[in-house]
Coordinates of C-alpha atoms in Angstrom, one line a residue:
X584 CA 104.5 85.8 85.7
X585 CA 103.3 88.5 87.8
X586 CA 105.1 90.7 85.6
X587 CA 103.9 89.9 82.8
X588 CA 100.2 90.5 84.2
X589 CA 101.3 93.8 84.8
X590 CA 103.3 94.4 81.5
X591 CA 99.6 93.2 79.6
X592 CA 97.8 95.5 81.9
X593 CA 99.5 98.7 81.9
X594 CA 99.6 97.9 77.6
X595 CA 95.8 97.9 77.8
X596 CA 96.2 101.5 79.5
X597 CA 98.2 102.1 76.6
X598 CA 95.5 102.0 74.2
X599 CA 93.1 103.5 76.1
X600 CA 94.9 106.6 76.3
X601 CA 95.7 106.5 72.9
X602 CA 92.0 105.8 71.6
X603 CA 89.5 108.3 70.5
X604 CA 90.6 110.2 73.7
X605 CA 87.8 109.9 76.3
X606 CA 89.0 110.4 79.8
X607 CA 86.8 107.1 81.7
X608 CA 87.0 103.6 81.4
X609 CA 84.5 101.9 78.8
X610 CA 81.5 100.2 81.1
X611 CA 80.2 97.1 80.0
X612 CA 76.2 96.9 78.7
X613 CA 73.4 98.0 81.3
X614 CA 71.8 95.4 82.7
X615 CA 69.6 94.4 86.1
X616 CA 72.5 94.0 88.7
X617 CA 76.7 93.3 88.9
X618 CA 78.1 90.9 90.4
X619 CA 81.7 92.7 91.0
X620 CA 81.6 96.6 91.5
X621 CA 84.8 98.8 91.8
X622 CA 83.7 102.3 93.4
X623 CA 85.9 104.9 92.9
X624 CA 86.4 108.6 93.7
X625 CA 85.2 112.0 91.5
X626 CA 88.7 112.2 89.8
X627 CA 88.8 110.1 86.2
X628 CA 88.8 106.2 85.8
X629 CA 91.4 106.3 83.2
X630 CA 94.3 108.4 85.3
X631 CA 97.2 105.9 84.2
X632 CA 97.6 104.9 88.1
X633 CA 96.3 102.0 90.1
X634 CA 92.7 103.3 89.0
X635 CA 92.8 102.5 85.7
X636 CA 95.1 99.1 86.9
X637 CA 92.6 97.9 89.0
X638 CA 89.4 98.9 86.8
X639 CA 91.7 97.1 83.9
X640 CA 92.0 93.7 86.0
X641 CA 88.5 93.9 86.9
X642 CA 87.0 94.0 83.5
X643 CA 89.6 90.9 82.5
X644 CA 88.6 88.9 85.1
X645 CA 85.2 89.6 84.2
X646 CA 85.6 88.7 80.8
X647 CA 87.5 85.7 81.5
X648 CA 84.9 84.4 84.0
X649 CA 82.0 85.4 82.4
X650 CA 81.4 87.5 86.0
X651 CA 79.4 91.0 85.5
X652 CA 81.0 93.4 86.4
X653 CA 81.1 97.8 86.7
X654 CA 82.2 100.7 88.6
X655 CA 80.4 103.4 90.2
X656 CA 82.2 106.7 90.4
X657 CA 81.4 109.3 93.0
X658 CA 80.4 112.5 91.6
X659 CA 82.1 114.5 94.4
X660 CA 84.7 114.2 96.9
X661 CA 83.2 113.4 99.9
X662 CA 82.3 110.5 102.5
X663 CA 78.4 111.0 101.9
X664 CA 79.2 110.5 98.2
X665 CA 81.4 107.7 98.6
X666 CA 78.9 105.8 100.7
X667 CA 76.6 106.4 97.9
X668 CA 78.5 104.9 95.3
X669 CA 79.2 101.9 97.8
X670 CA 74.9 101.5 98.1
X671 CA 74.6 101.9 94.7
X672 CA 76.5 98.9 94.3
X673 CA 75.3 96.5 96.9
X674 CA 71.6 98.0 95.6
X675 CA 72.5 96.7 91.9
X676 CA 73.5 93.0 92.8
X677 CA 77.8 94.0 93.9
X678 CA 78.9 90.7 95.9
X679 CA 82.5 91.9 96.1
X680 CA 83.1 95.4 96.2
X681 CA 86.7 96.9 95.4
X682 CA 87.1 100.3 96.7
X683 CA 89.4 102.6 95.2
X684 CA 92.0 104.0 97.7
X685 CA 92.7 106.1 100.5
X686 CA 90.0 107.9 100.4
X687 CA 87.8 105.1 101.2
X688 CA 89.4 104.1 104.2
X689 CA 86.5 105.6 106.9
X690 CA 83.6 104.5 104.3
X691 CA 84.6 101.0 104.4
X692 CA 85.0 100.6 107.8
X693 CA 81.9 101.5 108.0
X694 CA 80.1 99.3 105.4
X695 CA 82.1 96.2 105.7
X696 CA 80.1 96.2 108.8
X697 CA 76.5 97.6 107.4
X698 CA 77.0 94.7 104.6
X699 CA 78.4 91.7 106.1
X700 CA 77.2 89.9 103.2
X701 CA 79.0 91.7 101.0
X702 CA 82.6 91.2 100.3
X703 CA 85.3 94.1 100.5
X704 CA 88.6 94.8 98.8
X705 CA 90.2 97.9 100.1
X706 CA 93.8 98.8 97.7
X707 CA 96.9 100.3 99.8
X708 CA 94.5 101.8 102.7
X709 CA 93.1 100.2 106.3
X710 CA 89.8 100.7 107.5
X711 CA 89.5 102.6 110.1
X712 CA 86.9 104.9 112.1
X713 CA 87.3 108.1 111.3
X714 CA 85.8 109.5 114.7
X715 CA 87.8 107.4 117.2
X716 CA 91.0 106.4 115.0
X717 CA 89.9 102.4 115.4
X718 CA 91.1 100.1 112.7
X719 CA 89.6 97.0 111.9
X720 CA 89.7 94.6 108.9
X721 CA 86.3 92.6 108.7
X722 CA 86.1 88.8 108.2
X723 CA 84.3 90.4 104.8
X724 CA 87.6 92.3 103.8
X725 CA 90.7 91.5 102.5
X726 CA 93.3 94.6 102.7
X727 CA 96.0 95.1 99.3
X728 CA 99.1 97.0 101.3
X729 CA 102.0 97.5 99.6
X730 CA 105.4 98.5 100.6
X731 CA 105.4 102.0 98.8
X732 CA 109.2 102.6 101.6
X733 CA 110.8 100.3 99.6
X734 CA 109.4 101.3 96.4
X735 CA 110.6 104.7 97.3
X736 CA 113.6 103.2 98.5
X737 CA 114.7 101.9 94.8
X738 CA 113.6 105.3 92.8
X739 CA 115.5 107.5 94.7
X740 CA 118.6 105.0 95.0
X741 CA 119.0 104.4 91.6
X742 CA 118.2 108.5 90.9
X743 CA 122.1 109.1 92.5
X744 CA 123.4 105.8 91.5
X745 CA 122.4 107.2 88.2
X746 CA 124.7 110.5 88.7
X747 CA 121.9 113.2 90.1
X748 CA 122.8 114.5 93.3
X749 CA 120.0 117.4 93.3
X750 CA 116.4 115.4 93.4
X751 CA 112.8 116.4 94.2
X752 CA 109.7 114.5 95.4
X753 CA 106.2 115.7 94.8
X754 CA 103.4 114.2 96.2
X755 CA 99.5 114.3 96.5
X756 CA 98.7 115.1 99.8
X757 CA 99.8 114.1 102.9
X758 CA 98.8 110.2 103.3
X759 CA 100.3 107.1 104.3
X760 CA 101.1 105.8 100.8
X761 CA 102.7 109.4 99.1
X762 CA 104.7 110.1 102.8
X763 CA 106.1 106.2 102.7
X764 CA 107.1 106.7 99.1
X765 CA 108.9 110.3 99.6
X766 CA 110.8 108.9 103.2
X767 CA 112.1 105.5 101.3
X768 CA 113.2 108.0 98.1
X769 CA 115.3 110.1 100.7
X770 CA 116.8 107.0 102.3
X771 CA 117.4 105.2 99.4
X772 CA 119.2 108.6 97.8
X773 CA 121.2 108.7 101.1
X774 CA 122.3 105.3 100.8
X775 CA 123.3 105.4 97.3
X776 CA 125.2 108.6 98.1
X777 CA 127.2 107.2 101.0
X778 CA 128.2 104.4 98.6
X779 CA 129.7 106.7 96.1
X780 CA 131.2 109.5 98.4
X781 CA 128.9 112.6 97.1
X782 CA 126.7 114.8 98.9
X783 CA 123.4 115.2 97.6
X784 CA 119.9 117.2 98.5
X785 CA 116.4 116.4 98.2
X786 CA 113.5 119.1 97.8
X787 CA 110.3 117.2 98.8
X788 CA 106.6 118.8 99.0
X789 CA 103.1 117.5 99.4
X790 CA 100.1 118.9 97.4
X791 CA 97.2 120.5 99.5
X792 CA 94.4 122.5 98.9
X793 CA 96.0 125.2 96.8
X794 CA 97.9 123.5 94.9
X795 CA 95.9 123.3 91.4
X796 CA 97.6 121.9 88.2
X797 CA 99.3 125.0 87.5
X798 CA 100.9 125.6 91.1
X799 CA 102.7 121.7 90.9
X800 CA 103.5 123.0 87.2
X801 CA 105.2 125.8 87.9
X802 CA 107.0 124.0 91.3
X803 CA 108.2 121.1 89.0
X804 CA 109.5 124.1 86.4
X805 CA 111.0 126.0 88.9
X806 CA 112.8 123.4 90.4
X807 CA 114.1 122.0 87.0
X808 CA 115.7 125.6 86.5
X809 CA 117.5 125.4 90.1
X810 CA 119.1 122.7 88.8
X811 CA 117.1 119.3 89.8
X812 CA 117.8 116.9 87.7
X813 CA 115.1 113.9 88.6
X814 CA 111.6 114.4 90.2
X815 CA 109.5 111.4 91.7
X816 CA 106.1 112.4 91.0
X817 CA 103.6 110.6 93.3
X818 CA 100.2 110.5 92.6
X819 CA 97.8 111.2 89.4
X820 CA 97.0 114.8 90.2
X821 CA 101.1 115.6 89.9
X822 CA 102.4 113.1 87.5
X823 CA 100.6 115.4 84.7
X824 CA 102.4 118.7 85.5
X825 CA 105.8 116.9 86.4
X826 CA 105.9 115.3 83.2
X827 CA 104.7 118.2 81.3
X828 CA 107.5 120.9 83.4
X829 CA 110.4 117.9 82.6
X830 CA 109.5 118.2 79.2
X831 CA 110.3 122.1 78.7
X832 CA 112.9 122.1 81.0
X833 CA 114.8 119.0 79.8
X834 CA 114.4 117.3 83.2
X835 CA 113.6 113.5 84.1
X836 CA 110.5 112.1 85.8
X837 CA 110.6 108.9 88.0
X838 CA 107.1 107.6 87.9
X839 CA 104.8 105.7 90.4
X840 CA 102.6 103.4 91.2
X841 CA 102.1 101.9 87.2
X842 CA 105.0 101.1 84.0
X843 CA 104.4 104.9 82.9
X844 CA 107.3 104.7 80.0
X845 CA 105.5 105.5 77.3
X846 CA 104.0 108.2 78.8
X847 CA 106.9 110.4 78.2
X848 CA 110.7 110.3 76.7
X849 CA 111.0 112.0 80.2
X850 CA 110.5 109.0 82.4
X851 CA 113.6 107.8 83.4
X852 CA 112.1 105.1 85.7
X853 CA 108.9 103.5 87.2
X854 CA 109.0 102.5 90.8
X855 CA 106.1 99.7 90.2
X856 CA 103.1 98.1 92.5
X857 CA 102.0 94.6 91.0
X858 CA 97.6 95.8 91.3
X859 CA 97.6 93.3 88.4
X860 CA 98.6 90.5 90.6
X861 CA 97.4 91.5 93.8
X862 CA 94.1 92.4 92.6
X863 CA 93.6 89.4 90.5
X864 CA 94.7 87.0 92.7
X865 CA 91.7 88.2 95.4
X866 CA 89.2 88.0 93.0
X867 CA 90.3 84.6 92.1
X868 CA 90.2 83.9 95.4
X869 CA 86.8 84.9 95.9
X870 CA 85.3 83.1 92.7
X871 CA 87.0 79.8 94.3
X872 CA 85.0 80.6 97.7
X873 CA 88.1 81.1 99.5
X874 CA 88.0 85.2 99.8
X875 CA 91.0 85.7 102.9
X876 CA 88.3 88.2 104.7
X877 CA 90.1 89.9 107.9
X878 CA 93.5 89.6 106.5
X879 CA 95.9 92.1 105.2
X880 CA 97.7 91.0 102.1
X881 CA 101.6 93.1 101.9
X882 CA 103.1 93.3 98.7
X883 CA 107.1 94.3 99.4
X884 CA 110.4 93.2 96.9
X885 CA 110.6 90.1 98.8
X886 CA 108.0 88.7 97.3
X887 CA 108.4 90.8 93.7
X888 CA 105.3 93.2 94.5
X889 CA 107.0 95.7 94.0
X890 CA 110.0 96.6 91.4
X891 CA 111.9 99.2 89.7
X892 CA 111.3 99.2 85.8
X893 CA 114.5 98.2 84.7
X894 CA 113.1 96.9 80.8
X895 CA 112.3 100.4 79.8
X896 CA 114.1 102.5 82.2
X897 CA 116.4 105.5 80.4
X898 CA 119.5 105.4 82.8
X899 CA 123.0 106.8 81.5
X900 CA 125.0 105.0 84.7
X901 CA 123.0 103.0 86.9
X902 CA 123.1 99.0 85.7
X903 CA 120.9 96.0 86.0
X904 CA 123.5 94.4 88.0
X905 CA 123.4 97.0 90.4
X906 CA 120.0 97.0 90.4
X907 CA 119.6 93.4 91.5
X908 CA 122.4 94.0 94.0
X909 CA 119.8 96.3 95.5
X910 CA 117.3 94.2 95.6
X911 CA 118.7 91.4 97.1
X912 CA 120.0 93.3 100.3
X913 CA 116.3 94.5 100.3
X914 CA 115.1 91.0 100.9
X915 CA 117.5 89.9 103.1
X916 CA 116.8 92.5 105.2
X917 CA 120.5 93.8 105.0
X918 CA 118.7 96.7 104.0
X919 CA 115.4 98.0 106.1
X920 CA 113.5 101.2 105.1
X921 CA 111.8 103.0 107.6
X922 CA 108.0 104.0 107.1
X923 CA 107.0 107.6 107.7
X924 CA 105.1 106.9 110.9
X925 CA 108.8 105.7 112.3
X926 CA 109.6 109.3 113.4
X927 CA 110.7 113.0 111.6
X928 CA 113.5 113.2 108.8
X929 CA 115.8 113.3 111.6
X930 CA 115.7 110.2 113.2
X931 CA 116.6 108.6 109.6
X932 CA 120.0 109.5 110.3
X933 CA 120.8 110.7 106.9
X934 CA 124.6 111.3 106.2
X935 CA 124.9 112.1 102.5
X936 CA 121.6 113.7 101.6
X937 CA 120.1 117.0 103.0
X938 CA 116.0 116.9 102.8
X939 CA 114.3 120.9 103.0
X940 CA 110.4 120.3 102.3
X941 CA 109.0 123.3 100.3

């Protein structure tokens, strides 16, 4: 059922995309206050990742609750401004706020405790101080964490199952979420490797500062022409450019996060996070007065938050029965993928795959 949520959800992105081409999510009418806010960064609404997943379950539950409901996007990329958008909300009525990320990680640490009366939903990110390095979950927050190793994991497994030996990883910047993804993606290529007797190598980088559009553009181009056959984009400021170098170079793109097939002939795969579900399942839980405040919800394969797009995936080798092969040595725990906080590239022990970050 859960993915069928997300198959109706990431459809819905579908159409927006394909509409009369504005970048942001349609708000509902103005009106004196909203009841459920989603506050978001200065980047766009509509990005295709959990952004537009979680603005999209939002507005259904909304609709089929008869809840108001809107989001307030930060015009800049900064704590101040994030705050802002947070006190814009609780100012226009918000009772359950759903913030949008990483980057909101210090801001709502501190107002789950400035508005105790206000309810917090924080996606794949912990509070935590930003000073001291405390973390802390408020009994007015409910943490969405999911297991991006093991999402990883699957993408870059079924990349050398698949026949590519030469792989890349692109990420945005340095953070929990993009790091877990590109260390499960080398393990899972290692394993798959060892399993088939070939040696393989991994190029992986991380976005910073000066890496605009263009730089992750020509990367992705430049790596298609050494001869990588698969990148695993990660994030919505590199997805864009990967896509867009795979499709002069006649390379493949594994996606993230969101069922990104139609977004490209490209796509050979989508390493999924059920937002849908998670997401949906909080706010129910708050409508139903029982919000799990001070808890941290994991979504992980074992129990289907996260999966491999196997419907519309565009693999030559790699088989469905291989597939769930995987998958079930995942949740028996035959198989455990290390997080990036577990230690450097060499203490994975990596026998098949060689990993040089660019």
């Amino acid at each position: 059922m859960k993915r069928i949520f997300a198959v109706m959800a990431s459809l819905l992105m579908i159409v927006a995309l394909a509409g009369c081409g504005s970048p942001e999510a349609e708000q509902p009418e103005e009106q004196i206050d909203y009841e459920v806010a989603m506050v978001t960064d200065s980047g766009m609404i509509m990005d295709g990742g959990y952004s537009e997943e979680a603005w999209n379950t939002i507005s259904a539950f909304g609709a089929d609750e008869g809840i108001s409901h809107k989001y307030y996007k930060a015009p800049e990329a900064s704590d101040t401004a994030y705050m802002a958008a947070i006190d814009d909300a609780v100012e226009r009525g918000a009772k359950i706020v759903v913030a949008d990320g990483y980057s909101f990680e210090d801001v709502v640490y501190n107002a789950q405790n400035e508005y105790e009366d206000v309810k917090f939903i924080l996606i794949d990110a912990e509070p935590v101080d930003e000073e001291s390095g405390d973390t802390g979950v408020a009994d007015n927050t409910s943490v969405v964490s999911f297991a991006s190793e093991q999402a990883g994991y699957l993408a870059g497994y079924s990349a050398v199952r698949d026949g590519n030996t030469q792989l890349g990883f692109i990420g945005d910047e340095k953070i929990p979420a993009i790091m877990d993804y590109c260390y499960g993606f080398i393990q899972g290529a290692d394993d798959a490797a060892a399993e088939t007797g070939v040696a393989a190598n991994v190029r992986y980088h991380y976005t910073g500062s000066e890496d605009d559009r263009d730089a992750v553009l020509d990367m992705a181009s430049g790596w298609y022409e050494d001869g990588i056959g698969v990148i695993f984009a990660c994030g919505s400021e590199v997805e864009q450019p990967v896509i867009e170098a795979a499709e002069l170079s006649g390379g493949k793109v594994i996606a993230s996060e969101t069922e990104k097939s139609q977004m490209s002939d490209t796509i050979m795969t989508s390493a999924v996070k059920d937002i849908y579900g998670a997401l949906r399942t909080l706010l129910e839980a708050y409508n139903d007065d029982e919000f799990p405040g001070g808890e941290i919800e994991y979504y992980n394969v074992e129990n289907d938050g996260i999966w491999l797009d196997m419907e519309n995936g565009r693999f030559v080798n790699f088989t469905e029965d291989e597939y769930d092969a995987v998958v079930e040595r995942l949740k028996d725990g035959s198989v455990k993928v290390k997080k990036y906080d577990s230690g450097d590239m060499a203490s994975l022990g990596l026998t098949n795959v060689t990993a040089d970050e660019i």
